[in-house]
Amino acid sequence: MPLLSTEAIVLSSLRLGEEDKLITFFSLTRGKIVGVAKGARRFKNRFGASLEPFTHCHLVLFEKPNNKLARISQADILYSFRKLRESWEPIERGTEMVRLLLRITPEEQPHPGLYYLLKEGLTFLETGVNRYLSVILFTAYLIAESGYQPRWDHCVGCNRSVTETAAAPSRFFSCKDGGLICPRCTTSEAQCISISLGALTFLQTLSKIDFRSAHQYSPSLLLLREIETLLKDYMAYIIGCHHLLNASS
Ligand SMILES: [Zn+2]
């Protein structure tokens, strides 16, 4: 019976039968994994608070051959994120981060970069003041860490620099091509989104600094809404392509 011992963050928890729970984790060494917590719904069982959503824990799992569901043997709290769960706004924002991560990551593929991004994201939600900004920054870095960093400097069609093509209102983002596209290169299939100079400048800045440093900026609400819409449209396109690939394989 192989044993998996890793640190992990609890993403979600579902009831399973009368006594058990099905827990989804994002682990440091195995990425997204699912395990059964036997007896976790019983009062005063050994798992205690260690399987609450967002909890950072040290996890031990037993895996049986030919059984996709591993059994959780032990879960010890490393950090509970208890304060994050004390009010609705951080819970909602944390749930949004988890939902985005779940949508874009495949099962059982280790990705330490994403693991630390989630851990840092939850820390900002617990201690930070602008949680809306944290979720949008998380989305931008989640996309980049997953291998879909958009090109913000040159047109993805003709490779001309933004300064040559940026006369308003001719800045567009192509979800299909993952970057800026100039009016000359746009096609009806490119799913182009108009982008303001402010949003473009901010996104260019993000691509050159890390998630933590990005929190020093405070863009306007209008700018954040524009960036949120663009990133969500892009993520929807990426995830749609994943599904198509999976369906055809
Ligand atoms: Zn072009």
Coordinates of C-alpha atoms in Angstrom, one line a residue, residues 6-13 21 23-28 31 33 46-60 72 74-86 90-91 94-95 98 101 115 118-123 125-126:
T6 CA 3.1 15.8 1.6
E7 CA 2.0 19.3 2.6
A8 CA -1.3 20.4 1.1
I9 CA -4.1 22.9 1.1
V10 CA -7.7 21.8 1.5
L11 CA -9.7 23.0 -1.5
S12 CA -13.1 21.5 -0.9
S13 CA -15.0 19.0 1.2
K21 CA -16.0 13.1 3.6
I23 CA -11.7 16.0 0.4
T24 CA -9.9 17.7 -2.6
F25 CA -6.4 19.0 -1.8
F26 CA -3.8 20.9 -3.7
S27 CA -0.6 19.2 -2.6
L28 CA 3.0 20.3 -3.0
G31 CA -0.8 18.7 -7.4
I33 CA -5.6 15.1 -5.3
R46 CA -9.3 12.4 14.8
F47 CA -9.4 14.8 11.9
G48 CA -10.8 17.6 14.0
A49 CA -10.5 21.0 12.2
S50 CA -7.7 19.8 9.9
L51 CA -10.0 19.2 6.9
E52 CA -11.7 22.6 6.8
P53 CA -11.5 24.5 3.5
F54 CA -8.3 26.6 3.1
T55 CA -6.4 24.7 5.9
H56 CA -2.7 24.2 5.2
C57 CA -1.8 20.8 6.6
H58 CA 0.6 18.0 6.5
L59 CA -1.1 15.1 4.9
V60 CA -0.6 11.3 4.9
I72 CA -6.5 10.0 4.3
Q74 CA -3.5 11.7 8.9
A75 CA -3.9 15.5 8.5
D76 CA -2.0 17.8 10.8
I77 CA -2.6 21.5 10.7
L78 CA 0.4 23.6 9.7
Y79 CA -1.7 26.8 9.5
S80 CA -5.5 26.9 9.8
F81 CA -6.3 30.2 8.0
R82 CA -9.0 30.5 10.7
K83 CA -9.3 34.3 10.5
L84 CA -10.0 34.0 6.8
R85 CA -13.0 31.8 7.5
E86 CA -14.4 34.2 10.1
P90 CA -12.6 36.6 2.5
I91 CA -14.5 33.3 2.3
G94 CA -10.9 32.4 -1.2
T95 CA -13.6 30.2 -2.8
V98 CA -9.9 27.8 -5.3
L101 CA -7.4 26.9 -9.6
Y115 CA 0.9 25.6 -4.8
L118 CA -2.4 29.7 -3.7
K119 CA -0.8 29.7 -0.2
E120 CA 0.4 33.3 -0.7
G121 CA -3.0 34.3 -2.2
L122 CA -4.8 33.0 0.9
T123 CA -2.4 34.8 3.1
L125 CA -6.9 37.4 1.7
E126 CA -6.5 36.9 5.4

